[in-house]
Tab-separated table of C-alpha atoms and ligand atoms in Angstrom:
chain	number	residue	atom	x	y	z
H	1	MET	CA	126.895	71.119	92.922
H	2	HIS	CA	127.391	70.894	96.690
H	3	ASN	CA	129.223	74.221	96.718
H	4	LYS	CA	126.310	76.106	95.284
H	5	THR	CA	124.099	78.131	97.578
H	6	ILE	CA	120.368	77.445	97.718
H	7	ALA	CA	119.834	80.583	95.596
H	8	GLU	CA	122.189	79.178	92.954
H	9	LEU	CA	120.585	75.726	93.112
H	10	ILE	CA	117.154	77.280	92.564
H	11	GLU	CA	118.477	79.050	89.492
H	12	GLY	CA	119.985	75.804	88.159
H	13	LEU	CA	116.771	73.879	88.763
H	14	GLN	CA	114.598	76.496	87.123
H	15	LYS	CA	116.909	76.803	84.113
H	16	LYS	CA	117.040	72.975	83.952
H	17	THR	CA	120.853	72.965	84.211
H	18	PHE	CA	120.308	69.934	86.436
H	19	SER	CA	117.252	68.131	87.704
H	20	SER	CA	116.121	67.686	91.287
H	21	VAL	CA	116.736	63.937	90.931
H	22	GLU	CA	120.366	64.598	89.910
H	23	LEU	CA	120.819	67.046	92.751
H	24	THR	CA	119.256	64.686	95.277
H	25	GLU	CA	121.407	61.775	94.076
H	26	HIS	CA	124.482	63.969	94.424
H	27	PHE	CA	123.753	64.919	98.054
H	28	LEU	CA	122.696	61.372	98.983
H	29	ALA	CA	126.034	60.123	97.610
H	30	ARG	CA	127.912	62.723	99.669
H	31	ILE	CA	126.035	61.727	102.806
H	32	SER	CA	126.819	58.060	102.268
H	33	GLN	CA	130.504	58.800	101.556
H	34	LEU	CA	131.231	61.426	104.179
H	35	ASN	CA	128.715	61.285	106.997
H	36	ALA	CA	130.562	58.573	108.951
H	37	GLN	CA	133.316	61.141	109.649
H	38	PHE	CA	130.882	63.610	111.218
H	39	ASN	CA	127.872	61.641	112.463
H	40	ALA	CA	125.735	64.636	111.494
H	41	VAL	CA	122.903	62.723	109.811
H	42	ILE	CA	121.238	59.923	111.797
H	43	THR	CA	118.482	58.883	109.386
H	44	VAL	CA	118.751	58.947	105.597
H	45	THR	CA	115.480	58.799	103.659
H	46	ALA	CA	116.946	58.034	100.235
H	47	GLU	CA	113.974	56.319	98.620
H	48	GLN	CA	111.505	58.931	99.811
H	49	ALA	CA	113.884	61.717	98.724
H	50	LEU	CA	114.218	60.384	95.193
H	51	ALA	CA	110.447	60.025	94.877
H	52	ALA	CA	109.967	63.606	96.111
H	53	ALA	CA	112.653	64.809	93.694
H	54	ALA	CA	110.938	63.127	90.726
H	55	LYS	CA	107.696	64.818	91.711
H	56	ALA	CA	109.500	68.151	92.064
H	57	ASP	CA	110.946	67.759	88.551
H	58	GLU	CA	107.417	67.358	87.223
H	59	ARG	CA	106.321	70.528	89.015
H	60	LEU	CA	109.383	72.378	87.725
H	61	ALA	CA	108.620	71.251	84.188
H	62	GLY	CA	105.139	72.728	84.519
H	63	GLY	CA	106.649	76.133	85.419
H	64	ASN	CA	105.598	78.426	88.277
H	65	ALA	CA	106.939	76.091	90.983
H	66	PRO	CA	107.652	77.571	94.451
H	67	ALA	CA	111.261	78.661	95.061
H	68	MET	CA	112.169	75.651	97.223
H	69	CYS	CA	110.777	73.123	94.716
H	70	GLY	CA	113.352	70.397	94.150
H	71	VAL	CA	115.906	71.707	96.679
H	72	PRO	CA	117.231	68.987	99.018
H	73	ILE	CA	117.353	69.787	102.750
H	74	LEU	CA	117.741	68.041	106.097
H	75	HIS	CA	115.453	68.292	109.114
H	76	LYS	CA	116.625	68.306	112.715
H	77	ASP	CA	115.380	65.119	114.344
H	78	ILE	CA	113.160	67.148	116.677
H	79	PHE	CA	110.534	67.676	113.928
H	80	CYS	CA	107.958	64.931	113.555
H	81	THR	CA	108.107	63.301	110.140
H	82	ASP	CA	105.286	61.087	108.947
H	83	GLY	CA	106.492	57.469	108.782
H	84	VAL	CA	110.111	58.387	109.564
H	85	ARG	CA	111.689	57.851	112.996
H	86	THR	CA	111.833	61.024	115.074
H	87	SER	CA	114.190	60.366	117.988
H	88	CYS	CA	114.955	63.844	119.382
H	89	GLY	CA	118.426	62.414	119.997
H	90	SER	CA	117.080	60.176	122.779
H	91	LYS	CA	116.903	56.490	123.545
H	92	MET	CA	113.412	57.311	124.806
H	93	LEU	CA	112.215	57.949	121.240
H	94	ASP	CA	114.592	55.670	119.360
H	95	ASN	CA	111.590	53.590	118.234
H	96	PHE	CA	109.155	56.479	117.700
H	97	VAL	CA	107.670	56.801	114.198
H	98	PRO	CA	105.167	59.677	114.112
H	99	PRO	CA	101.991	59.348	112.063
H	100	TYR	CA	102.134	63.010	110.938
H	101	ASN	CA	104.458	65.809	109.863
H	102	ALA	CA	105.309	68.888	111.913
H	103	THR	CA	103.903	72.049	110.319
H	104	VAL	CA	107.431	73.145	109.401
H	105	VAL	CA	107.987	69.863	107.568
H	106	ASP	CA	104.606	70.141	105.845
H	107	ASN	CA	105.391	73.694	104.722
H	108	PHE	CA	108.466	72.377	102.924
H	109	VAL	CA	106.466	69.484	101.430
H	110	ARG	CA	103.919	72.051	100.187
H	111	ASP	CA	106.729	73.935	98.427
H	112	GLY	CA	108.243	70.794	96.898
H	113	ALA	CA	111.497	70.709	98.921
H	114	VAL	CA	113.157	67.297	99.159
H	115	MET	CA	113.934	65.809	102.603
H	116	LEU	CA	117.264	63.937	102.538
H	117	GLY	CA	117.021	62.749	106.134
H	118	LYS	CA	117.192	63.796	109.780
H	119	THR	CA	120.060	65.370	111.700
H	120	ASN	CA	121.701	64.451	114.981
H	121	MET	CA	121.166	66.690	118.018
H	122	ASP	CA	121.668	66.920	121.767
H	123	GLU	CA	119.114	64.781	123.572
H	124	PHE	CA	115.810	66.693	123.698
H	125	ALA	CA	117.812	69.746	122.527
H	126	MET	CA	119.528	70.051	125.910
H	127	GLY	CA	123.166	70.877	125.392
H	128	SER	CA	125.703	73.061	123.631
H	129	SER	CA	128.059	70.434	122.256
H	130	ASN	CA	126.032	67.527	120.831
H	131	GLU	CA	127.702	65.287	123.370
H	132	THR	CA	124.359	64.388	124.979
H	133	SER	CA	122.967	62.626	121.884
H	134	PHE	CA	122.022	58.960	122.280
H	135	TYR	CA	123.546	58.468	118.806
H	136	GLY	CA	126.969	59.755	119.790
H	137	PRO	CA	128.496	63.183	119.276
H	138	VAL	CA	128.651	65.103	116.007
H	139	LYS	CA	132.142	66.159	114.919
H	140	ASN	CA	132.953	69.672	113.841
H	141	PRO	CA	134.030	69.587	110.173
H	142	TRP	CA	136.589	72.335	110.898
H	143	ALA	CA	138.321	70.331	113.633
H	144	LEU	CA	137.312	66.729	114.132
H	145	ASP	CA	138.471	66.727	117.760
H	146	CYS	CA	136.107	69.621	118.562
H	147	VAL	CA	132.377	69.885	119.172
H	148	PRO	CA	130.072	71.410	116.516
H	149	GLY	CA	128.029	73.223	119.193
H	150	GLY	CA	124.498	72.270	120.101
H	151	SER	CA	121.854	71.384	120.202
H	152	SER	CA	121.456	71.745	116.412
H	153	GLY	CA	125.049	70.571	115.831
H	154	GLY	CA	124.008	67.902	113.329
H	155	SER	CA	122.287	70.430	111.064
H	156	ALA	CA	125.204	72.887	111.367
H	157	ALA	CA	127.923	70.295	110.706
H	158	ALA	CA	126.010	68.820	107.757
H	159	ILE	CA	125.829	72.244	106.102
H	160	ALA	CA	129.482	73.077	106.813
H	161	ALA	CA	130.533	69.723	105.321
H	162	ARG	CA	128.298	70.318	102.271
H	163	LEU	CA	126.091	67.286	102.973
H	164	ALA	CA	123.076	69.528	102.361
H	165	PRO	CA	122.690	73.164	101.301
H	166	GLY	CA	120.266	73.958	104.136
H	167	ALA	CA	118.537	72.498	107.164
H	168	THR	CA	115.956	73.177	109.807
H	169	ALA	CA	116.960	73.695	113.437
H	170	THR	CA	115.541	74.910	116.739
H	171	ASP	CA	116.716	77.389	119.343
H	172	THR	CA	115.594	77.463	122.993
H	173	GLY	CA	118.623	79.246	124.408
H	174	GLY	CA	121.047	79.411	121.494
H	175	SER	CA	120.792	76.084	119.681
H	176	ILE	CA	120.640	77.598	116.202
H	177	ARG	CA	123.085	80.460	116.678
H	178	GLN	CA	125.826	78.779	118.744
H	179	PRO	CA	126.330	75.742	116.444
H	180	ALA	CA	126.069	78.066	113.401
H	181	ALA	CA	128.912	80.117	114.898
H	182	LEU	CA	131.052	77.095	115.773
H	183	CYS	CA	130.604	75.519	112.315
H	184	GLY	CA	131.042	78.726	110.288
H	185	ILE	CA	127.559	78.891	108.776
H	186	SER	CA	124.529	81.219	109.011
H	187	GLY	CA	121.544	80.490	111.253
H	188	LEU	CA	118.481	82.500	112.257
H	189	LYS	CA	116.228	82.144	115.283
H	190	PRO	CA	113.027	83.984	114.376
H	191	THR	CA	110.727	85.925	116.712
H	192	TYR	CA	108.815	83.623	119.075
H	193	GLY	CA	105.561	82.774	117.297
H	194	ARG	CA	106.812	83.413	113.750
H	195	VAL	CA	107.318	79.703	112.948
H	196	SER	CA	104.876	77.023	114.095
H	197	ARG	CA	105.921	74.753	116.962
H	198	TRP	CA	103.286	72.162	116.098
H	199	GLY	CA	104.883	68.727	115.725
H	200	MET	CA	108.183	69.987	117.088
H	201	ILE	CA	109.052	67.986	120.198
H	202	ALA	CA	108.783	70.404	123.121
H	203	PHE	CA	111.694	71.285	125.397
H	204	ALA	CA	110.744	74.641	126.987
H	205	SER	CA	107.575	75.795	125.286
H	206	SER	CA	107.824	79.514	126.058
H	207	LEU	CA	111.344	79.657	124.574
H	208	ASP	CA	111.463	77.073	121.743
H	209	GLN	CA	111.523	78.444	118.215
H	210	ALA	CA	112.392	76.826	114.894
H	211	GLY	CA	114.515	78.509	112.268
H	212	PRO	CA	116.679	77.998	109.197
H	213	MET	CA	120.372	77.196	108.813
H	214	ALA	CA	122.338	77.566	105.575
H	215	ARG	CA	125.631	78.961	104.387
H	216	THR	CA	124.352	82.452	103.563
H	217	ALA	CA	121.847	84.962	104.863
H	218	GLU	CA	120.117	84.948	101.484
H	219	ASP	CA	119.581	81.183	101.785
H	220	CYS	CA	118.210	81.612	105.313
H	221	ALA	CA	115.741	84.154	103.885
H	222	ILE	CA	114.626	81.663	101.223
H	223	LEU	CA	114.183	78.912	103.833
H	224	LEU	CA	112.306	81.229	106.199
H	225	ASN	CA	109.901	82.141	103.394
H	226	SER	CA	108.808	78.489	103.410
H	227	MET	CA	109.028	77.868	107.163
H	228	ALA	CA	107.149	80.867	108.542
H	229	SER	CA	103.374	80.654	108.654
H	230	PHE	CA	100.413	81.253	110.925
H	231	ASP	CA	99.234	77.936	112.333
H	232	ASP	CA	96.007	77.565	114.283
H	233	LYS	CA	97.319	74.266	115.668
H	234	ASP	CA	99.927	76.234	117.672
H	235	SER	CA	98.256	78.543	120.187
H	236	THR	CA	101.337	80.803	120.326
H	237	SER	CA	101.607	81.160	116.553
H	238	VAL	CA	101.233	84.818	115.559
H	239	ASP	CA	98.748	85.716	112.844
H	240	LYS	CA	100.882	88.251	111.045
H	241	LEU	CA	101.604	88.516	107.349
H	242	VAL	CA	104.800	86.700	106.335
H	243	PRO	CA	106.794	89.156	104.224
H	244	ASN	CA	109.033	88.034	101.378
H	245	TYR	CA	112.311	87.923	103.313
H	246	CYS	CA	114.322	88.123	100.076
H	247	ALA	CA	112.752	91.410	98.982
H	248	SER	CA	114.810	93.707	101.227
H	249	LEU	CA	118.173	91.891	101.186
H	250	ASN	CA	119.758	94.409	98.838
H	251	ASN	CA	118.701	97.560	100.661
H	252	PRO	CA	121.705	99.717	101.553
H	253	ILE	CA	122.423	99.827	105.291
H	254	LYS	CA	123.545	103.448	105.328
H	255	GLY	CA	122.227	105.115	108.454
H	256	LEU	CA	121.407	101.818	110.191
H	257	ARG	CA	121.902	102.263	113.931
H	258	ILE	CA	123.662	99.276	115.485
H	259	GLY	CA	123.687	98.978	119.279
H	260	ILE	CA	126.823	97.413	120.766
H	261	PRO	CA	126.054	96.178	124.293
H	262	ARG	CA	128.949	96.826	126.667
H	263	GLU	CA	128.029	93.701	128.612
H	264	TYR	CA	128.764	91.486	125.570
H	265	PHE	CA	132.427	92.528	125.474
H	266	SER	CA	133.514	91.770	128.987
H	267	GLU	CA	135.312	89.083	130.968
H	268	GLY	CA	135.248	85.615	129.493
H	269	LEU	CA	135.253	86.711	125.848
H	270	HIS	CA	138.145	85.182	123.869
H	271	PRO	CA	140.382	88.039	122.621
H	272	GLY	CA	140.461	86.517	119.125
H	273	THR	CA	136.668	86.363	119.005
H	274	GLU	CA	136.473	89.954	120.209
H	275	GLN	CA	138.874	91.079	117.504
H	276	ALA	CA	136.976	89.301	114.717
H	277	VAL	CA	133.633	90.703	115.874
H	278	LYS	CA	135.031	94.247	116.134
H	279	LYS	CA	136.429	93.966	112.619
H	280	ALA	CA	133.010	92.901	111.362
H	281	LEU	CA	131.405	95.889	113.073
H	282	ALA	CA	133.974	98.174	111.476
H	283	ASN	CA	133.030	96.722	108.085
H	284	LEU	CA	129.383	97.627	108.676
H	285	GLU	CA	130.411	101.076	109.876
H	286	GLY	CA	132.326	101.407	106.612
H	287	GLN	CA	129.069	100.748	104.776
H	288	GLY	CA	127.469	103.706	106.517
H	289	ALA	CA	126.006	102.085	109.628
H	290	GLU	CA	126.313	103.949	112.905
H	291	LEU	CA	127.693	102.073	115.926
H	292	VAL	CA	126.020	103.075	119.183
H	293	ASP	CA	127.308	102.133	122.620
H	294	ILE	CA	124.414	100.648	124.628
H	295	SER	CA	123.868	98.801	127.884
H	296	LEU	CA	121.714	95.753	128.623
H	297	PRO	CA	122.133	95.940	132.400
H	298	SER	CA	120.286	92.716	133.279
H	299	SER	CA	122.374	90.548	130.921
H	300	HIS	CA	124.173	88.778	133.772
H	301	LEU	CA	120.814	87.462	135.010
H	302	SER	CA	119.869	85.690	131.802
H	303	VAL	CA	121.730	82.388	132.352
H	304	PRO	CA	120.437	81.900	135.921
H	305	ALA	CA	116.858	82.811	134.912
H	306	TYR	CA	117.005	80.478	131.905
H	307	TYR	CA	118.264	77.567	134.017
H	308	VAL	CA	115.164	77.859	136.184
H	309	ILE	CA	112.570	78.503	133.466
H	310	ALA	CA	113.829	76.026	130.834
H	311	PRO	CA	114.190	73.039	133.217
H	312	ALA	CA	110.837	73.887	134.847
H	313	GLU	CA	109.057	73.768	131.497
H	314	ALA	CA	111.079	70.737	130.401
H	315	SER	CA	110.101	68.798	133.528
H	316	ALA	CA	106.442	69.337	132.665
H	317	ASN	CA	106.859	68.619	128.941
H	318	LEU	CA	108.882	65.462	129.471
H	319	SER	CA	106.391	63.959	131.934
H	320	ARG	CA	104.587	62.518	128.888
H	321	PHE	CA	107.411	59.998	128.374
H	322	ASP	CA	106.299	57.370	130.833
H	323	GLY	CA	106.492	54.108	128.900
H	324	VAL	CA	102.716	53.999	128.402
H	325	LYS	CA	101.851	55.964	125.294
H	326	TYR	CA	104.887	55.776	123.027
H	327	GLY	CA	108.644	55.436	123.008
H	328	TYR	CA	110.859	53.294	125.197
H	329	ARG	CA	109.485	50.968	127.895
H	330	CYS	CA	111.731	49.077	130.323
H	331	ASP	CA	111.754	45.261	130.278
H	332	ASP	CA	109.637	43.216	132.702
H	333	PRO	CA	108.265	45.944	134.971
H	334	LYS	CA	107.192	44.634	138.394
H	335	ASP	CA	104.342	47.116	138.669
H	336	LEU	CA	103.245	50.510	137.323
H	337	GLN	CA	105.592	52.473	139.590
H	338	ASP	CA	108.543	50.318	138.601
H	339	MET	CA	107.688	50.817	134.931
H	340	TYR	CA	107.586	54.624	135.252
H	341	CYS	CA	110.815	54.750	137.217
H	342	ARG	CA	112.917	52.370	135.186
H	343	THR	CA	111.567	53.572	131.832
H	344	ARG	CA	112.609	57.134	132.661
H	345	GLN	CA	115.874	56.112	134.289
H	346	GLU	CA	116.918	53.944	131.348
H	347	GLY	CA	115.366	56.036	128.555
H	348	PHE	CA	116.722	59.492	129.493
H	349	GLY	CA	120.402	60.429	129.534
H	350	GLU	CA	122.182	62.177	132.390
H	351	GLU	CA	121.701	65.791	131.258
H	352	VAL	CA	117.977	65.292	130.630
H	353	GLN	CA	117.570	63.726	134.077
H	354	ARG	CA	119.503	66.635	135.625
H	355	ARG	CA	117.112	69.131	133.990
H	356	ILE	CA	114.018	67.188	135.101
H	357	LEU	CA	115.331	67.161	138.666
H	358	ILE	CA	116.101	70.900	138.665
H	359	GLY	CA	112.750	71.709	137.069
H	360	THR	CA	110.724	69.546	139.416
H	361	TYR	CA	112.494	71.074	142.398
H	362	CYS	CA	111.911	74.648	141.195
H	363	LEU	CA	108.216	73.977	140.661
H	364	SER	CA	107.591	72.142	143.917
H	365	ALA	CA	105.210	73.555	146.526
H	366	GLY	CA	106.974	76.087	148.716
H	367	TYR	CA	109.703	76.816	146.155
H	368	TYR	CA	107.604	77.810	143.158
H	369	GLU	CA	107.460	81.539	143.952
H	370	ALA	CA	111.054	81.727	145.130
H	371	TYR	CA	112.449	80.179	141.938
H	372	TYR	CA	110.036	80.100	139.021
H	373	GLY	CA	108.193	83.262	140.071
H	374	LYS	CA	111.466	85.138	140.578
H	375	ALA	CA	112.890	83.934	137.261
H	376	GLN	CA	109.775	85.213	135.480
H	377	GLN	CA	110.318	88.634	137.070
H	378	VAL	CA	113.923	88.620	135.869
H	379	ARG	CA	112.637	87.745	132.422
H	380	GLN	CA	110.606	90.981	132.488
H	381	LEU	CA	113.741	92.958	133.325
H	382	ILE	CA	115.606	91.419	130.411
H	383	GLN	CA	112.753	92.197	128.053
H	384	GLN	CA	112.675	95.767	129.386
H	385	ASP	CA	116.414	96.164	128.631
H	386	PHE	CA	115.781	95.288	124.993
H	387	ASP	CA	112.668	97.488	124.779
H	388	ASP	CA	114.739	100.416	126.031
H	389	ALA	CA	117.629	99.654	123.667
H	390	PHE	CA	115.401	99.412	120.600
H	391	LYS	CA	114.118	102.932	121.256
H	392	SER	CA	117.450	104.219	119.971
H	393	VAL	CA	118.884	101.498	117.718
H	394	ASP	CA	117.668	99.332	114.796
H	395	LEU	CA	119.716	96.210	115.537
H	396	ILE	CA	122.005	94.962	118.294
H	397	MET	CA	125.263	93.176	117.491
H	398	GLY	CA	128.001	91.334	119.327
H	399	PRO	CA	129.634	87.927	119.549
H	400	THR	CA	127.437	84.816	119.289
H	401	CYS	CA	129.461	82.885	121.848
H	402	PRO	CA	132.458	83.569	124.042
H	403	SER	CA	135.012	81.379	122.246
H	404	PRO	CA	135.441	79.089	119.233
H	405	ALA	CA	134.693	75.337	119.160
H	406	PHE	CA	136.113	73.456	122.153
H	407	LYS	CA	137.462	69.918	122.459
H	408	PHE	CA	135.246	66.929	123.207
H	409	GLY	CA	135.033	66.184	126.900
H	410	SER	CA	136.494	69.543	127.942
H	411	LYS	CA	133.234	70.815	129.482
H	412	GLY	CA	131.393	67.531	129.808
H	413	ASP	CA	131.746	67.179	133.562
H	414	ASP	CA	131.164	70.836	134.326
H	415	PRO	CA	127.543	71.705	133.499
H	416	VAL	CA	127.992	75.347	134.493
H	417	ALA	CA	130.905	75.865	132.059
H	418	MET	CA	128.698	74.346	129.366
H	419	TYR	CA	125.753	76.577	130.326
H	420	LEU	CA	127.945	79.676	129.864
H	421	GLU	CA	128.313	78.856	126.157
H	422	ASP	CA	124.921	80.516	125.705
H	423	ILE	CA	125.674	83.621	127.746
H	424	TYR	CA	125.099	85.950	124.752
H	425	THR	CA	122.242	84.052	123.115
H	426	ILE	CA	119.826	83.195	125.942
H	427	ALA	CA	118.505	86.717	126.583
H	428	THR	CA	116.881	86.898	123.137
H	429	ASN	CA	114.936	83.683	123.856
H	430	LEU	CA	113.806	85.021	127.229
H	431	ALA	CA	112.577	88.169	125.466
H	432	GLY	CA	111.199	86.280	122.417
H	433	LEU	CA	113.305	88.347	119.997
H	434	PRO	CA	114.841	87.223	116.690
H	435	GLY	CA	118.593	86.659	116.498
H	436	MET	CA	121.056	85.421	113.928
H	437	SER	CA	124.650	84.247	113.727
H	438	ILE	CA	126.813	84.700	110.634
H	439	PRO	CA	130.476	83.825	110.093
H	440	CYS	CA	132.862	86.752	110.659
H	441	GLY	CA	136.364	85.324	110.975
H	442	PHE	CA	138.560	82.627	112.447
H	443	VAL	CA	140.372	82.031	115.721
H	444	GLU	CA	142.853	79.179	115.942
H	445	GLU	CA	141.588	78.129	112.483
H	446	LYS	CA	138.062	77.730	113.837
H	447	PRO	CA	135.081	79.893	112.811
H	448	VAL	CA	133.738	82.854	114.794
H	449	GLY	CA	130.131	84.065	114.686
H	450	LEU	CA	128.731	87.595	114.681
H	451	GLN	CA	125.360	87.792	116.405
H	452	ILE	CA	122.660	90.144	115.099
H	453	ILE	CA	119.605	90.717	117.295
H	454	GLY	CA	116.508	92.498	116.036
H	455	ASN	CA	113.284	93.877	117.457
H	456	TYR	CA	110.116	91.743	117.266
H	457	PHE	CA	109.388	90.548	113.700
H	458	ASP	CA	112.408	92.398	112.331
H	459	GLU	CA	113.832	89.269	110.664
H	460	ALA	CA	113.993	91.109	107.324
H	461	LYS	CA	116.140	93.855	108.856
H	462	ILE	CA	118.525	91.272	110.371
H	463	LEU	CA	118.777	89.376	107.091
H	464	ASN	CA	119.372	92.596	105.177
H	465	ALA	CA	122.329	93.590	107.394
H	466	ALA	CA	123.694	90.026	107.284
H	467	HIS	CA	123.408	89.893	103.495
H	468	GLN	CA	125.127	93.265	103.089
H	469	PHE	CA	127.962	92.047	105.306
H	470	GLN	CA	128.263	88.891	103.196
H	471	GLN	CA	128.318	90.949	99.990
H	472	SER	CA	131.558	92.556	101.127
H	473	THR	CA	133.247	89.622	102.931
H	474	ASP	CA	133.878	85.986	102.135
H	475	TRP	CA	133.901	84.307	105.556
H	476	HIS	CA	130.693	82.486	104.607
H	477	LYS	CA	132.431	81.073	101.516
H	478	GLN	CA	135.197	79.352	103.462
H	479	ALA	CA	134.971	75.579	103.585
H	480	PRO	CA	136.551	73.071	105.925
H	481	GLU	CA	139.347	71.056	104.346
H	482	GLY	CA	138.201	68.130	102.286
H	483	SER	CA	134.640	69.365	101.813
H	484	LEU	CA	135.001	71.278	98.547
Y	1	LIG	N1	122.426	75.073	125.366
Y	1	LIG	C1	121.156	75.452	125.895
Y	1	LIG	C2	120.585	74.337	126.742
Y	1	LIG	O1	121.222	73.337	126.875
Y	1	LIG	C3	120.216	75.809	124.770
Y	1	LIG	C4	119.718	74.631	124.047
Y	1	LIG	C5	118.732	75.005	122.984
Y	1	LIG	O2	118.672	76.141	122.543
Y	1	LIG	N2	117.923	74.045	122.622
Y	1	LIG	O3	119.509	74.461	127.274
């Protein structure tokens, strides 16, 4: 059962080939047998899952149940879950049990999906390797000595290892697409505002966006149908009709104009990755798409602009963790100042503290205009590049990240090398555009991702191209050894 896609599981549930309780028991058993190898799941909600599955079976028996009814999934531990610890990968929130669900979680409850548990992640979603988690790193199912990517590495590894057929994730600078690429699965970051951020622990509010991860584009479409909604509790949620993302998957892509940015095929790109991506593009060309050479001239500015804007917003968002309201508090504080200082020193890991320091510095009086103000201007340039490009193309494609999964510890003491992991993904967050990664080959026996970027609210177009690619290739069907 664990090798079936979500689409196939839905069919099985609706035809009563198996029940949601059977399916849930099967995935819970896999998690308890295999998760220790990967450390992908950090909280298992078995009892709750079985109760939800029994309820889903009742709804299925009544007929007319929503598509996701009875399908087991995992949630990244950044989404608040009522009565279930929500740690955000941090010691700071190791004891935090929210009294409510994030809107994304509630949307899945509404549709009868079954939560199996919560996935590991980089602390406060800051990282590209999962090495910053308080709960220890996640291992890549394709190579246990390599990282799964981050920050949604737990969700990506769990799907690759068939511990769940789908999961939620978030992407501030690449955290859905980069781990999807490194673990050989599919992951979509929607347009900013498409999915509610309410109840999702904030990292950089103008960049954060939740999205689905699964093995196929079709499954991502099914998940997005449940996830996307207008939410008046999120002031940046966009009140725009949510289309049925499955409806256009089978459209032919003949005549689709695909922009290939020159800047995404330059220095630093692994030759094997380049080859796999070019082969994927040739496949799409073979299906009648037209490849168009384009330029995104401000691309080289995206990493520096992001590493001002994201830490600046993070420093403000994380000021709420002070030992007073919730989360960790240091032992025996001498006075209020001592409590603030030691709580934050002991509760936050090194990378989170580095970001708070950078952000606070960039926002301080006298530097604000020079750093934050300048970075916002650069952001405009990056957005303008995409606006110009989308005048002549329908989608933009290239590699998701410069190279395949790397070994643990190999970038740990060099933050800048780690930051360059997101060199191709960050610009879409700065512009607020949707982007996806799908598997398109292997380098050194590790998966490679093809990135597909769309114009605002063009998720259906991205998913259509991704699905058509997956109809004529089987990279998304490959499984790491031992997981079949
Ligand atoms: N790797 C990037 C960072 O560390 C992006 C993380 C993310 O998208 N959450 O900021």
